[in-house]
Amino acid sequence: MNSRGGMTLHDAAREFRRHPTPWMLGATLVGATAARIHTGDWQLTDALVPAVMLAAFPFAEWLIHVLILHWRPRRIAGIRLDPLLSRKHREHHVEPRDLPLVFIPWRSLLRVLPLAVAIATLAFPSLGRGLTFLTILAALGLGYEWCHYLIHTDYKPKTAVYRAIWRNHRRHHFKNEHYWFTVTSSGTADRVLRTYPDPAVVDTSPTARNLHADV
């Protein structure tokens, strides 16, 4: 990797391709797209499904980040509950520049992707709409991986839109982990759900790099 400030998008893409989850999501995207085209039966709802998913995605990011990634380990009925995603996310906060920790754990995707395929084939009124859902879901997942990865590299923002997204997520890591939970947008769900404060009035958290330090 080039020194800070010298990374290009080409450099970033070359490193991105070295990790397993982009390939897993990319293969799902290609397969779902091919299956959708082969199935045919295009309807107006094939435009509605992506629109709804795009609108809902920032809120899904927020909920997953708050409820799963920031899950506080606890014992219930004598059993310690500490999911892999939560453990890896705590490690990610400790070492935000450790690139393997930036990506969704591939073992988690091995469970999530078959579940997504099952939902696509069983939960929709037609196979076509289900495959549209699966295609958009894979595209959103791949976009999330790329955006999150890029924020944690040495690539410097070149546009106002990406600079806002970059700044939003870095505040979560280096200012206060209790705010700024969205990753691929600049505080959309955070603004609605009241986790987008003025950073000037937010204290720097002593546990931003060590989540649940008291656990």
Tab-separated table of N, CA and C in Angstrom, residues 20-102:
chain	number	residue	atom	x	y	z
A	20	PRO	N	-11.671	-12.074	0.266
A	20	PRO	CA	-12.666	-13.046	-0.207
A	20	PRO	C	-14.087	-12.527	-0.340
A	21	THR	N	-14.541	-11.662	0.571
A	21	THR	CA	-15.957	-11.304	0.535
A	21	THR	C	-16.364	-10.511	-0.709
A	22	PRO	N	-15.525	-9.637	-1.294
A	22	PRO	CA	-15.925	-9.024	-2.562
A	22	PRO	C	-16.174	-10.061	-3.653
A	23	TRP	N	-15.379	-11.120	-3.682
A	23	TRP	CA	-15.583	-12.179	-4.671
A	23	TRP	C	-16.873	-12.935	-4.399
A	24	MET	N	-17.163	-13.197	-3.130
A	24	MET	CA	-18.395	-13.905	-2.772
A	24	MET	C	-19.620	-13.082	-3.167
A	25	LEU	N	-19.592	-11.805	-2.857
A	25	LEU	CA	-20.711	-10.942	-3.213
A	25	LEU	C	-20.788	-10.718	-4.717
A	26	GLY	N	-19.613	-10.594	-5.353
A	26	GLY	CA	-19.588	-10.413	-6.801
A	26	GLY	C	-20.147	-11.623	-7.533
A	27	ALA	N	-19.791	-12.818	-7.076
A	27	ALA	CA	-20.314	-14.041	-7.697
A	27	ALA	C	-21.832	-14.123	-7.512
A	28	THR	N	-22.304	-13.736	-6.334
A	28	THR	CA	-23.749	-13.724	-6.090
A	28	THR	C	-24.440	-12.736	-7.010
A	29	LEU	N	-23.830	-11.571	-7.173
A	29	LEU	CA	-24.396	-10.547	-8.057
A	29	LEU	C	-24.476	-11.039	-9.496
A	30	VAL	N	-23.404	-11.636	-9.983
A	30	VAL	CA	-23.391	-12.138	-11.367
A	30	VAL	C	-24.421	-13.250	-11.540
A	31	GLY	N	-24.442	-14.194	-10.598
A	31	GLY	CA	-25.389	-15.293	-10.697
A	31	GLY	C	-26.835	-14.835	-10.623
A	32	ALA	N	-27.120	-13.913	-9.694
A	32	ALA	CA	-28.488	-13.416	-9.548
A	32	ALA	C	-28.920	-12.621	-10.775
A	33	THR	N	-28.010	-11.830	-11.321
A	33	THR	CA	-28.329	-11.042	-12.524
A	33	THR	C	-28.612	-11.959	-13.705
A	34	ALA	N	-27.775	-12.971	-13.890
A	34	ALA	CA	-27.974	-13.911	-14.997
A	34	ALA	C	-29.301	-14.653	-14.840
A	35	ALA	N	-29.602	-15.085	-13.609
A	35	ALA	CA	-30.859	-15.797	-13.370
A	35	ALA	C	-32.058	-14.888	-13.598
A	36	ARG	N	-31.922	-13.603	-13.195
A	36	ARG	CA	-33.033	-12.664	-13.383
A	36	ARG	C	-33.305	-12.441	-14.862
A	37	ILE	N	-32.268	-12.262	-15.643
A	37	ILE	CA	-32.436	-12.044	-17.084
A	37	ILE	C	-33.042	-13.287	-17.731
A	38	HIS	N	-32.573	-14.459	-17.329
A	38	HIS	CA	-33.084	-15.710	-17.900
A	38	HIS	C	-34.552	-15.927	-17.548
A	39	THR	N	-34.959	-15.528	-16.344
A	39	THR	CA	-36.334	-15.746	-15.899
A	39	THR	C	-37.326	-14.869	-16.645
A	40	GLY	N	-36.923	-13.658	-16.984
A	40	GLY	CA	-37.827	-12.752	-17.679
A	40	GLY	C	-38.973	-12.312	-16.781
A	41	ASP	N	-40.182	-12.238	-17.344
A	41	ASP	CA	-41.381	-11.850	-16.586
A	41	ASP	C	-41.180	-10.496	-15.912
A	42	TRP	N	-40.778	-9.487	-16.699
A	42	TRP	CA	-40.530	-8.169	-16.144
A	42	TRP	C	-41.839	-7.461	-15.825
A	43	GLN	N	-41.893	-6.836	-14.643
A	43	GLN	CA	-43.085	-6.130	-14.180
A	43	GLN	C	-42.678	-4.759	-13.648
A	44	LEU	N	-43.679	-3.912	-13.426
A	44	LEU	CA	-43.412	-2.595	-12.857
A	44	LEU	C	-42.763	-2.718	-11.477
A	45	THR	N	-43.087	-3.765	-10.747
A	45	THR	CA	-42.520	-3.951	-9.413
A	45	THR	C	-41.016	-4.221	-9.452
A	46	ASP	N	-40.474	-4.575	-10.626
A	46	ASP	CA	-39.025	-4.737	-10.731
A	46	ASP	C	-38.306	-3.399	-10.586
A	47	ALA	N	-39.018	-2.301	-10.784
A	47	ALA	CA	-38.464	-0.975	-10.498
A	47	ALA	C	-38.761	-0.563	-9.067
A	48	LEU	N	-39.898	-1.032	-8.532
A	48	LEU	CA	-40.285	-0.668	-7.175
A	48	LEU	C	-39.383	-1.326	-6.137
A	49	VAL	N	-39.033	-2.595	-6.353
A	49	VAL	CA	-38.194	-3.316	-5.392
A	49	VAL	C	-36.861	-2.598	-5.156
A	50	PRO	N	-36.106	-2.230	-6.209
A	50	PRO	CA	-34.848	-1.496	-5.966
A	50	PRO	C	-35.062	-0.159	-5.271
A	51	ALA	N	-36.136	0.549	-5.624
A	51	ALA	CA	-36.382	1.854	-5.004
A	51	ALA	C	-36.603	1.703	-3.506
A	52	VAL	N	-37.390	0.710	-3.116
A	52	VAL	CA	-37.651	0.479	-1.694
A	52	VAL	C	-36.375	0.059	-0.976
A	53	MET	N	-35.596	-0.819	-1.610
A	53	MET	CA	-34.368	-1.294	-0.976
A	53	MET	C	-33.346	-0.183	-0.799
A	54	LEU	N	-33.227	0.687	-1.804
A	54	LEU	CA	-32.281	1.806	-1.705
A	54	LEU	C	-32.684	2.767	-0.591
A	55	ALA	N	-34.000	2.997	-0.454
A	55	ALA	CA	-34.475	3.892	0.596
A	55	ALA	C	-34.276	3.277	1.980
A	56	ALA	N	-34.425	1.956	2.068
A	56	ALA	CA	-34.339	1.277	3.360
A	56	ALA	C	-32.912	0.962	3.781
A	57	PHE	N	-31.984	0.928	2.821
A	57	PHE	CA	-30.635	0.438	3.116
A	57	PHE	C	-29.921	1.228	4.215
A	58	PRO	N	-29.961	2.571	4.229
A	58	PRO	CA	-29.291	3.293	5.325
A	58	PRO	C	-29.840	2.921	6.697
A	59	PHE	N	-31.139	2.639	6.764
A	59	PHE	CA	-31.738	2.258	8.045
A	59	PHE	C	-31.351	0.827	8.421
A	60	ALA	N	-31.213	-0.038	7.415
A	60	ALA	CA	-30.725	-1.396	7.680
A	60	ALA	C	-29.290	-1.350	8.187
A	61	GLU	N	-28.461	-0.506	7.556
A	61	GLU	CA	-27.086	-0.311	8.032
A	61	GLU	C	-27.075	0.123	9.492
A	62	TRP	N	-27.909	1.089	9.801
A	62	TRP	CA	-27.962	1.644	11.160
A	62	TRP	C	-28.348	0.560	12.159
A	63	LEU	N	-29.396	-0.200	11.853
A	63	LEU	CA	-29.886	-1.229	12.765
A	63	LEU	C	-28.861	-2.336	12.966
A	64	ILE	N	-28.239	-2.784	11.884
A	64	ILE	CA	-27.221	-3.835	11.992
A	64	ILE	C	-26.032	-3.332	12.808
A	65	HIS	N	-25.636	-2.101	12.559
A	65	HIS	CA	-24.484	-1.529	13.256
A	65	HIS	C	-24.771	-1.404	14.754
A	66	VAL	N	-25.944	-0.911	15.092
A	66	VAL	CA	-26.282	-0.681	16.499
A	66	VAL	C	-26.595	-1.980	17.234
A	67	LEU	N	-27.425	-2.830	16.627
A	67	LEU	CA	-27.957	-3.994	17.342
A	67	LEU	C	-27.057	-5.219	17.272
A	68	ILE	N	-26.285	-5.357	16.190
A	68	ILE	CA	-25.453	-6.556	16.028
A	68	ILE	C	-23.971	-6.228	16.200
A	69	LEU	N	-23.467	-5.282	15.418
A	69	LEU	CA	-22.031	-4.999	15.460
A	69	LEU	C	-21.608	-4.424	16.809
A	70	HIS	N	-22.477	-3.639	17.429
A	70	HIS	CA	-22.156	-3.072	18.739
A	70	HIS	C	-22.846	-3.836	19.871
A	71	TRP	N	-23.189	-5.064	19.605
A	71	TRP	CA	-23.774	-5.936	20.626
A	71	TRP	C	-22.817	-6.062	21.807
A	72	ARG	N	-23.345	-5.873	22.996
A	72	ARG	CA	-22.548	-6.017	24.209
A	72	ARG	C	-22.621	-7.474	24.668
A	73	PRO	N	-21.495	-8.168	24.780
A	73	PRO	CA	-21.526	-9.574	25.211
A	73	PRO	C	-22.261	-9.726	26.538
A	74	ARG	N	-23.071	-10.753	26.625
A	74	ARG	CA	-23.840	-10.968	27.848
A	74	ARG	C	-24.148	-12.453	28.011
A	75	ARG	N	-24.502	-12.802	29.221
A	75	ARG	CA	-24.892	-14.180	29.515
A	75	ARG	C	-26.406	-14.249	29.686
A	76	ILE	N	-27.014	-15.182	28.987
A	76	ILE	CA	-28.440	-15.421	29.093
A	76	ILE	C	-28.624	-16.907	29.364
A	77	ALA	N	-29.246	-17.220	30.480
A	77	ALA	CA	-29.441	-18.611	30.915
A	77	ALA	C	-28.111	-19.355	30.989
A	78	GLY	N	-27.072	-18.647	31.438
A	78	GLY	CA	-25.769	-19.268	31.603
A	78	GLY	C	-24.959	-19.399	30.331
A	79	ILE	N	-25.507	-18.933	29.203
A	79	ILE	CA	-24.797	-19.036	27.924
A	79	ILE	C	-24.299	-17.657	27.522
A	80	ARG	N	-23.012	-17.564	27.201
A	80	ARG	CA	-22.433	-16.287	26.764
A	80	ARG	C	-22.791	-16.052	25.302
A	81	LEU	N	-23.450	-14.957	25.026
A	81	LEU	CA	-23.834	-14.598	23.672
A	81	LEU	C	-22.903	-13.509	23.154
A	82	ASP	N	-22.105	-13.863	22.184
A	82	ASP	CA	-21.129	-12.933	21.613
A	82	ASP	C	-20.878	-13.341	20.159
A	83	PRO	N	-21.749	-12.917	19.236
A	83	PRO	CA	-21.658	-13.362	17.850
A	83	PRO	C	-20.330	-12.988	17.183
A	84	LEU	N	-19.977	-13.764	16.166
A	84	LEU	CA	-18.741	-13.525	15.411
A	84	LEU	C	-18.703	-12.101	14.862
A	85	LEU	N	-19.806	-11.628	14.286
A	85	LEU	CA	-19.827	-10.277	13.725
A	85	LEU	C	-19.500	-9.235	14.793
A	86	SER	N	-20.026	-9.430	15.990
A	86	SER	CA	-19.766	-8.481	17.077
A	86	SER	C	-18.308	-8.524	17.508
A	87	ARG	N	-17.757	-9.728	17.623
A	87	ARG	CA	-16.355	-9.862	18.034
A	87	ARG	C	-15.422	-9.222	17.016
A	88	LYS	N	-15.672	-9.500	15.755
A	88	LYS	CA	-14.805	-8.948	14.703
A	88	LYS	C	-14.940	-7.430	14.615
A	89	HIS	N	-16.139	-6.928	14.900
A	89	HIS	CA	-16.306	-5.473	14.847
A	89	HIS	C	-15.570	-4.795	15.992
A	90	ARG	N	-15.521	-5.430	17.151
A	90	ARG	CA	-14.731	-4.866	18.246
A	90	ARG	C	-13.252	-4.829	17.869
A	91	GLU	N	-12.788	-5.885	17.232
A	91	GLU	CA	-11.398	-5.901	16.762
A	91	GLU	C	-11.171	-4.801	15.726
A	92	HIS	N	-12.165	-4.574	14.891
A	92	HIS	CA	-12.070	-3.515	13.874
A	92	HIS	C	-11.923	-2.143	14.512
A	93	HIS	N	-12.618	-1.901	15.617
A	93	HIS	CA	-12.490	-0.620	16.308
A	93	HIS	C	-11.108	-0.472	16.947
A	94	VAL	N	-10.560	-1.574	17.433
A	94	VAL	CA	-9.217	-1.524	18.023
A	94	VAL	C	-8.184	-1.171	16.962
A	95	GLU	N	-8.309	-1.801	15.778
A	95	GLU	CA	-7.349	-1.595	14.682
A	95	GLU	C	-8.095	-1.191	13.414
A	96	PRO	N	-8.540	0.059	13.303
A	96	PRO	CA	-9.350	0.475	12.149
A	96	PRO	C	-8.629	0.383	10.809
A	97	ARG	N	-7.291	0.325	10.828
A	97	ARG	CA	-6.543	0.272	9.577
A	97	ARG	C	-6.074	-1.147	9.235
A	98	ASP	N	-6.515	-2.127	9.997
A	98	ASP	CA	-6.221	-3.521	9.684
A	98	ASP	C	-7.245	-3.977	8.641
A	99	LEU	N	-6.846	-4.028	7.369
A	99	LEU	CA	-7.803	-4.209	6.286
A	99	LEU	C	-8.618	-5.496	6.362
A	100	PRO	N	-8.057	-6.649	6.719
A	100	PRO	CA	-8.913	-7.840	6.808
A	100	PRO	C	-10.093	-7.664	7.758
A	101	LEU	N	-9.930	-6.832	8.789
A	101	LEU	CA	-11.013	-6.612	9.734
A	101	LEU	C	-12.067	-5.640	9.212
A	102	VAL	N	-11.774	-4.961	8.119
A	102	VAL	CA	-12.728	-4.017	7.530
A	102	VAL	C	-13.880	-4.756	6.867
